[in-house]
Short mmCIF file of C-alpha atoms in Angstrom, two decimals:
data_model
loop_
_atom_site.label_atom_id
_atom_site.label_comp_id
_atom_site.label_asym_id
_atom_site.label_seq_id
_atom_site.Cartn_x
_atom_site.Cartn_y
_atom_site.Cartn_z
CA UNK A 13 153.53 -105.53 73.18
CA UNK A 14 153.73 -104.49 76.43
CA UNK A 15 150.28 -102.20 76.58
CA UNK A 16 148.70 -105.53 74.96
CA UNK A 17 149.69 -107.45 77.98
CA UNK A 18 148.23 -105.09 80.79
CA UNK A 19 145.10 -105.36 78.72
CA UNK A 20 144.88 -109.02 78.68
CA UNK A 21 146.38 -108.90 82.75
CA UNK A 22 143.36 -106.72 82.95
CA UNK A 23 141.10 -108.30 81.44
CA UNK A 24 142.04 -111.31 82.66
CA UNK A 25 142.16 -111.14 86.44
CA UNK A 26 139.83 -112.95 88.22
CA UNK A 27 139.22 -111.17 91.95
CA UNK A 28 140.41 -107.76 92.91
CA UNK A 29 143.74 -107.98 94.25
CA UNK A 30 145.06 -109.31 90.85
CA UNK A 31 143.08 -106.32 88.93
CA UNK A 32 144.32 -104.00 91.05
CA UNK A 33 148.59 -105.41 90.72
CA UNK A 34 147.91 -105.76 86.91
CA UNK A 35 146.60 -102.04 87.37
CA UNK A 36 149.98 -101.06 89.38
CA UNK A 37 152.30 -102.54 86.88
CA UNK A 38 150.10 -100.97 84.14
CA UNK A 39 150.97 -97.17 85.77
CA UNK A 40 153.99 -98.17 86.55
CA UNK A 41 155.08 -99.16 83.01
CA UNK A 42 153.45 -95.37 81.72
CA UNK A 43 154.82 -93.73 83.88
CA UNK A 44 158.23 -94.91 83.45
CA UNK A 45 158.71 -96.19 87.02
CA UNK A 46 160.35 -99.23 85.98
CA UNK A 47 163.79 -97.71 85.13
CA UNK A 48 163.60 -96.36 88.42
CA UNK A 49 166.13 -98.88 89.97
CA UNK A 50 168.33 -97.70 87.31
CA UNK A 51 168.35 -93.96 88.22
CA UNK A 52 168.89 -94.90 92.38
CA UNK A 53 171.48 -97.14 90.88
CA UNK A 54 173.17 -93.85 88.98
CA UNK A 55 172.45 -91.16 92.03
CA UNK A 56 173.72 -93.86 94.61
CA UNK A 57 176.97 -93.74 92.40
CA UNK A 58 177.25 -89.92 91.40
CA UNK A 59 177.07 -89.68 95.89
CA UNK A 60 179.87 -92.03 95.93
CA UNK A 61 182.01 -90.11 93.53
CA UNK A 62 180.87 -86.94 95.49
CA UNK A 63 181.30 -87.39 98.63
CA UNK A 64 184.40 -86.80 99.49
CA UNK A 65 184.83 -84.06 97.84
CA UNK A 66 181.71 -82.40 99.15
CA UNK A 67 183.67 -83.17 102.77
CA UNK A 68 187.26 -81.43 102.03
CA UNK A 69 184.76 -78.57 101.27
CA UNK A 70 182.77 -78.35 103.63
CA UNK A 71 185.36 -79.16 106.85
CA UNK A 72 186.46 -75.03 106.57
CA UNK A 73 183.16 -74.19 106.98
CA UNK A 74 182.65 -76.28 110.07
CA UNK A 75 185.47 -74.30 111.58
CA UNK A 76 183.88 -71.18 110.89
CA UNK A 77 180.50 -72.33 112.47
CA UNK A 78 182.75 -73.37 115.60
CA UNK A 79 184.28 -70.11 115.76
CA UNK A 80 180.87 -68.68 115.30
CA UNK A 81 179.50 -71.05 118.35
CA UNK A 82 182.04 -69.79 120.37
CA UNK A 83 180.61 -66.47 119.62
CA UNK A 84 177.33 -67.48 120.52
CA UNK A 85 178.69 -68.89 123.96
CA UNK A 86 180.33 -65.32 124.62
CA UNK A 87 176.87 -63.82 124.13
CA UNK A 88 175.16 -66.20 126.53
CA UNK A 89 178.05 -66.09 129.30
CA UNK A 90 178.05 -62.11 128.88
CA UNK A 91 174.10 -61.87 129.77
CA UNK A 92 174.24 -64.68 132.25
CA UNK A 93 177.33 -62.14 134.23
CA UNK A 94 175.93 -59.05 133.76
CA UNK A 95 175.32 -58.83 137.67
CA UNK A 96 178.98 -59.60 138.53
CA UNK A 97 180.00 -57.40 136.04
CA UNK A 98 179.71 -54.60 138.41
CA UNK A 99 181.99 -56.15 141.05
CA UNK A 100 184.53 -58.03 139.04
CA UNK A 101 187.11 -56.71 136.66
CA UNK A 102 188.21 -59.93 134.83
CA UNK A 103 184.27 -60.96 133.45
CA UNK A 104 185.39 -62.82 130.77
CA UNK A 105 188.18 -64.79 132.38
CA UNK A 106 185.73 -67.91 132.52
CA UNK A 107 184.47 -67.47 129.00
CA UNK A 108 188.28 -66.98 127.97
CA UNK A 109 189.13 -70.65 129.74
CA UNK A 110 186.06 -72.18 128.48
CA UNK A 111 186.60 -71.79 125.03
CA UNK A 112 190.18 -72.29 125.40
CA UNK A 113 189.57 -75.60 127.16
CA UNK A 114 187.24 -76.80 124.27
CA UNK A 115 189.77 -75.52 121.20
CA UNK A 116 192.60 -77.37 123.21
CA UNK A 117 190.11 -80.05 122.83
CA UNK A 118 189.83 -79.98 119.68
CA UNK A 119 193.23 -79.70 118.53
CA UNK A 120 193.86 -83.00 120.99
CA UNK A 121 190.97 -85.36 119.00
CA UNK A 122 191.36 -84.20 116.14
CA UNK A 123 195.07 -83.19 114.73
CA UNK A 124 196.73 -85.20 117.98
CA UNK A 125 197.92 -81.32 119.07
CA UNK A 126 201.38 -81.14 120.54
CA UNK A 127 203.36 -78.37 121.40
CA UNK A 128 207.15 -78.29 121.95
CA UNK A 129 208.93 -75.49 123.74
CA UNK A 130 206.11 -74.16 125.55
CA UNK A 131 208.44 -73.16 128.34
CA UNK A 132 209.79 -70.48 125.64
CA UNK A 133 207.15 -68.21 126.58
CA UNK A 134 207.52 -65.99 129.63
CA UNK A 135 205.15 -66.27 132.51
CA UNK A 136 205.08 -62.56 132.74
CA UNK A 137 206.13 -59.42 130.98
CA UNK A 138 206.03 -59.15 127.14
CA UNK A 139 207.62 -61.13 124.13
CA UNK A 140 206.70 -60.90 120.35
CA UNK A 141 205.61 -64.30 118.70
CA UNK A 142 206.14 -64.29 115.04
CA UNK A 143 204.89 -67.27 112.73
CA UNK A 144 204.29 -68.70 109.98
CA UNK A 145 200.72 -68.42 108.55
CA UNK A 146 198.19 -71.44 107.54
CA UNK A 147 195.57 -71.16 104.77
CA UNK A 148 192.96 -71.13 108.03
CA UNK A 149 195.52 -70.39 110.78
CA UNK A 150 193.96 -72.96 113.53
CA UNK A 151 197.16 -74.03 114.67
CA UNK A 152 197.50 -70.64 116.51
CA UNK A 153 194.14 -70.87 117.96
CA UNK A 154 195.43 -74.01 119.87
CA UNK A 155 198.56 -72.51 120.67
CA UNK A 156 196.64 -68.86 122.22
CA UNK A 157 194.32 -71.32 124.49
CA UNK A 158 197.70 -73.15 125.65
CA UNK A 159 198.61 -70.03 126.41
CA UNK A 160 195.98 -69.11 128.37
CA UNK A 161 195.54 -72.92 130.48
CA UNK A 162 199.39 -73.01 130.68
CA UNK A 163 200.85 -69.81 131.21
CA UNK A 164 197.10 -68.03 132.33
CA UNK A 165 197.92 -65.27 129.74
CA UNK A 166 195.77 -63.95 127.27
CA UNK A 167 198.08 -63.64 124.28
CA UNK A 168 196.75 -60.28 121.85
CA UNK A 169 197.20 -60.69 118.42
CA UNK A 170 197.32 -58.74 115.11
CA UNK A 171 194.71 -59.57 112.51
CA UNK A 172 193.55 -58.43 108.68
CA UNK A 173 191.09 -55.51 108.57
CA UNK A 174 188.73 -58.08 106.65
CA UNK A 175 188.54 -59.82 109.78
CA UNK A 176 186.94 -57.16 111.51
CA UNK A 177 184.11 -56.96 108.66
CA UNK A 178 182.91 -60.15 109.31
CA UNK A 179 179.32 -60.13 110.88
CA UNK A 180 179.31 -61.22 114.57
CA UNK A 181 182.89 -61.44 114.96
CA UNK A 182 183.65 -58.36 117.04
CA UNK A 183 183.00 -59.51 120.91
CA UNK A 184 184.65 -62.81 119.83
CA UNK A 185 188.00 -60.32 118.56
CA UNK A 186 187.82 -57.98 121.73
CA UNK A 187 187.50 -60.82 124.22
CA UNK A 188 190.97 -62.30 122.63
CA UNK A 189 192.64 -58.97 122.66
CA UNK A 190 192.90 -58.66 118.71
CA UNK A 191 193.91 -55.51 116.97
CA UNK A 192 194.08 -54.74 113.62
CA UNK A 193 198.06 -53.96 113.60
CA UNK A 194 198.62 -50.53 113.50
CA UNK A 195 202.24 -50.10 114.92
CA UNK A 196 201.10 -48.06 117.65
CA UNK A 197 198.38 -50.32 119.02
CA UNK A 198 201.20 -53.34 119.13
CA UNK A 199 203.65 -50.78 121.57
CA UNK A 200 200.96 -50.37 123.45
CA UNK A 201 199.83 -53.97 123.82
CA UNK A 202 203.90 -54.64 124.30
CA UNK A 203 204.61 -52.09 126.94
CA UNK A 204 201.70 -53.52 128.89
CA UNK A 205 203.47 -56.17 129.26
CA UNK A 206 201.64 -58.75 127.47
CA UNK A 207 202.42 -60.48 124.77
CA UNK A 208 201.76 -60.19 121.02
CA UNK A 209 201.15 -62.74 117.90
CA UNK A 210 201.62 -61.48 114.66
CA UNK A 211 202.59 -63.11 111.18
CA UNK A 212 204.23 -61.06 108.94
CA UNK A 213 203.08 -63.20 105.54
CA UNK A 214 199.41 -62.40 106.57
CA UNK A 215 196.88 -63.10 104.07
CA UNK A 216 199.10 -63.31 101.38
CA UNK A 217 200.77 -66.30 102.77
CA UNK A 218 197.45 -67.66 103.50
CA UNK A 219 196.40 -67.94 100.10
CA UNK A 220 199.10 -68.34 97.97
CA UNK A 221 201.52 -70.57 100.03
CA UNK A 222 201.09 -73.95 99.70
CA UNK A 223 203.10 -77.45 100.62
CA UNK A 224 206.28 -75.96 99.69
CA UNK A 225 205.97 -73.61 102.87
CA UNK A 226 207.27 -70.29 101.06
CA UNK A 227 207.08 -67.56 103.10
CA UNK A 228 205.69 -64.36 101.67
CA UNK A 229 206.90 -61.58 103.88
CA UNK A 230 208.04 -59.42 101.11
CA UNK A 231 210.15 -56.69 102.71
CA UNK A 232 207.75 -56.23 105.60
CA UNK A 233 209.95 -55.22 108.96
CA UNK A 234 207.13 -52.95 110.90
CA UNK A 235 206.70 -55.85 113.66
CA UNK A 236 210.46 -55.74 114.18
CA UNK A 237 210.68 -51.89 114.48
CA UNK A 238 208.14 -52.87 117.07
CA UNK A 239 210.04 -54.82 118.97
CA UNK A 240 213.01 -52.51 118.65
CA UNK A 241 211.03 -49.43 120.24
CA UNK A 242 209.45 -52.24 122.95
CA UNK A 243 212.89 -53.39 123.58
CA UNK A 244 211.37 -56.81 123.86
CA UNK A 245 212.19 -60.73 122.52
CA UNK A 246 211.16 -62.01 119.62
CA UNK A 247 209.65 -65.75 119.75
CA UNK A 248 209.43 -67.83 116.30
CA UNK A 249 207.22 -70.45 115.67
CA UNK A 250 206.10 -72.90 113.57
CA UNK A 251 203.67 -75.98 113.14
CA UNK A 252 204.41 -78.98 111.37
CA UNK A 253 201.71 -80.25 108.72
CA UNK A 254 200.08 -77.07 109.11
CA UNK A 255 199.17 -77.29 105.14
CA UNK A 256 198.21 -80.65 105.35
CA UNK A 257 195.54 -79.71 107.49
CA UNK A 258 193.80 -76.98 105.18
CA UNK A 259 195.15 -76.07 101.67
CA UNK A 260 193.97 -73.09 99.30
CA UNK A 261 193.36 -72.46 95.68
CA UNK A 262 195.08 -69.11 95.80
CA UNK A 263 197.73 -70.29 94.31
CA UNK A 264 195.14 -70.25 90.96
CA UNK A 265 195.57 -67.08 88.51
CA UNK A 266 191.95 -65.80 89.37
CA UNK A 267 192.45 -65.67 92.47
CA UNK A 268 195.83 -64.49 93.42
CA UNK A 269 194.33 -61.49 90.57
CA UNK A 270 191.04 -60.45 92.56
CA UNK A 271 193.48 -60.47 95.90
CA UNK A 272 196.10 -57.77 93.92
CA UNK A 273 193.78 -56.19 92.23
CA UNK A 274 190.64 -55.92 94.91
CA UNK A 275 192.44 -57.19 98.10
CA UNK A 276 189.66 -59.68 97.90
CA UNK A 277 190.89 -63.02 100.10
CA UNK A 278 188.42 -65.61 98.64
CA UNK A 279 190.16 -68.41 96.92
CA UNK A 280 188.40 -71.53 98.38
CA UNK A 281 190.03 -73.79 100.89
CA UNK A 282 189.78 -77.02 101.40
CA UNK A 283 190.78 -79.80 103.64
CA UNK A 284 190.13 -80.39 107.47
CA UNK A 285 192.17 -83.67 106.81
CA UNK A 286 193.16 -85.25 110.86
CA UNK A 287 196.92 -84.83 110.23
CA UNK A 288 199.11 -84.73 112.84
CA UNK A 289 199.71 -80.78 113.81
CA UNK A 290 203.37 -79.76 116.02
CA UNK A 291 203.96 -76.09 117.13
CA UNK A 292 207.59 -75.55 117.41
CA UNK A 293 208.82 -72.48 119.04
CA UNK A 294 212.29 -71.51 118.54
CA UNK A 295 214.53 -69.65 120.64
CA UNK A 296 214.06 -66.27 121.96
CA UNK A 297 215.89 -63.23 119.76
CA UNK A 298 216.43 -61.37 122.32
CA UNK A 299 216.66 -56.98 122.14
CA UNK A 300 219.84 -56.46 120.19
CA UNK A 301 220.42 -52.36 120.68
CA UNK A 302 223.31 -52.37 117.28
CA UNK A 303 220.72 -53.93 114.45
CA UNK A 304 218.04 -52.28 112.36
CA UNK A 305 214.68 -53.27 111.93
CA UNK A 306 215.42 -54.66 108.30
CA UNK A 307 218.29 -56.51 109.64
CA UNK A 308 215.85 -58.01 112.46
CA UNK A 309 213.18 -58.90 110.33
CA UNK A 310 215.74 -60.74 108.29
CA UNK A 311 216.83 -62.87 111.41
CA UNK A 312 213.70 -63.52 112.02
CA UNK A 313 212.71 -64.71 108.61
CA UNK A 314 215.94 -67.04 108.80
CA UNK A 315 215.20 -68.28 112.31
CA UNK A 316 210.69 -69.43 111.19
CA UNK A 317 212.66 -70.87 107.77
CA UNK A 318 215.03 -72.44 110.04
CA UNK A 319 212.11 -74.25 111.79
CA UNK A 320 210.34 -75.05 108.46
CA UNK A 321 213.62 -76.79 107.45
CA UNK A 322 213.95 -78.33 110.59
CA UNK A 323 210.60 -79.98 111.29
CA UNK A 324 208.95 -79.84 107.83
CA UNK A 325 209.33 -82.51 105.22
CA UNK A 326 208.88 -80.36 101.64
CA UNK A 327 206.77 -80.81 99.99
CA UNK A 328 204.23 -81.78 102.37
CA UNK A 329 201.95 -84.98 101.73
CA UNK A 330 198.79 -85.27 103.71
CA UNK A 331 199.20 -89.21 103.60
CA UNK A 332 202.64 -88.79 105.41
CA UNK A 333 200.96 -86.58 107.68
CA UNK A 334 197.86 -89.16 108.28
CA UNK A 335 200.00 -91.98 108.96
CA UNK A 336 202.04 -89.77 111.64
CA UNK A 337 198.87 -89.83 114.03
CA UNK A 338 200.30 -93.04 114.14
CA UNK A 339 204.39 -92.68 113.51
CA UNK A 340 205.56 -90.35 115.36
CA UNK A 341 209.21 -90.13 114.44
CA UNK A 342 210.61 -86.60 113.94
CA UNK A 343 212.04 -85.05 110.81
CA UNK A 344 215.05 -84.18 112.50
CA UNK A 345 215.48 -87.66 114.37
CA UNK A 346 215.26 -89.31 110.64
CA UNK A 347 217.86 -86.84 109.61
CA UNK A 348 220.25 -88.31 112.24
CA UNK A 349 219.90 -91.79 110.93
#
């Protein structure tokens, strides 16, 4: 029916702008172009189902192309100094408060950033910060470049071998003092007198904590042997919402398999939601002479769970945390109501 009516259009049409729209709507019609509003109709639909999920997704790797710009910058600001390097010992100081100003940033626009107890950390001489570890730890990114614009420190930390595999990373890891954690590289960061960030849950409690907050330190107690032989404090922290910022499928069979079996950390994460983030730092443990390092450890396990309890609400909702951008009222505060 329908080729029968192209041919009479066809045949039909009297000048040649009606042949040549009966001759359109002839190859249109065989070459099924008339549906077409149909199938925009379906992809404009499959994008809106899609979209946000494509977004939780992709938000990690936005972070990792930000730490990888910061890279970049390093490599620029290194060849743009190499003539003062000669008469200046501190090159990268600049580089070290650029970046820091621009994580701080960051953390300000997008998570609302706070940090209580910042006068916890010493202006000089060394102290051991121990804390609890996000799926993508970014919390302590903001809290090393408060370090550095507050206190002017550069705060060394202890990181996972696989971090130092990573292509490009290694002027980004030397410029922010990070070692891979053997227990004689920490004294000797320690005795130095600077100071030291280390979480003892690591990777595993990366992937395969989750909004309960467990911690995973097993029996771990080589960072408080450290501070034993350094004779130094130990500083807890922790930051409030810090999995409703990024969360991780490790908690999935595969995964938490390939990471036993192959020490393989790559259970997708997800996330990048603007929660509101809150570093807490506890009170100094100070050098106690008559405890072991197991008994340490196990303070300082108590006092970072103490903190979770404190400030945390468990389990953690990233609506709750979403609308605190705007309420601000403290999980202890609505304890005292």
């Amino acid at each position: 029916m329908a080729d029968s009516g192209n041919q009479s259009c066809l045949m039909g049409s009297q000048d040649t702008v009606s042949f040549l729209v009966c001759l359109f709507h002839a190859w249109e019609e065989w070459a099924g172009l008339e549906q077409l509003e149909d199938y925009l109709s379906f992809l404009e639909y499959l994008l809106w189902v899609f979209t946000p999920l494509a977004v939780v997704f992709l938000v990690p790797f936005l972070i990792v192309i930000l730490l990888y710009l910061s890279i970049l910058f390093l490599h620029v600001y290194k060849r743009k100094n190499q003539l003062k390097e000669a008469y200046s010992n501190n090159l990268w100081d600049g580089a070290r408060k650029t970046l820091a100003t621009l994580w701080d940033g960051h953390g300000a626009i997008w998570h609302g950033y706070e940090i209580h107890g910042m006068e916890k950390i010493p202006n000089r001489g060394p102290a051991l910060i121990v804390y609890y570890h996000g799926a993508i730890p970014i919390d302590y990114y903001y809290f090393l470049a408060n370090v550095i614009i507050q206190k002017g420190r550069t705060c060394h930390s202890v990181a996972d071998h696989f971090l130092f595999k990573i292509p490009g990373f290694k002027l980004l890891l030397e410029v922010f003092s990070v070692i891979h954690g053997p227990q004689e590289e920490c004294v000797r960061a320690l005795r130095n007198g600077h100071l030291l960030g280390i979480s003892p849950g690591g990777v595993r409690e990366a992937m395969f904590s989750d909004e309960t907050y467990c911690l995973f330190w097993g029996k771990r107690k080589g960072f408080a042997q450290v501070a034993i032989d350094c004779q130094v404090p130990i500083i807890p922290m922790f930051t409030q919402n810090l999995r409703e910022g990024f969360r991780s499928f490790g908690t999935l069979r595969l995964f938490r398999w390939l990471y036993e079996r192959f020490r393989l950390p790559i259970a997708p994460i997800y996330g990048g939601f603007p929660v509101k983030f809150r570093t807490f730092l506890g009170d100094p443990i100070p050098y106690d002479p008559n405890i072991n390092a197991a008994e340490l450890a196990e303070r300082v396990q108590q006092a970072v769970q103490s903190l979770i309890d404190k400030h945390q609400q468990i389990p953690g909702s990233i609506l709750r945390a979403l609308l605190e951008r705007f309420y601000t009222k403290h999980k202890d505060h609505q304890h005292q109501n």
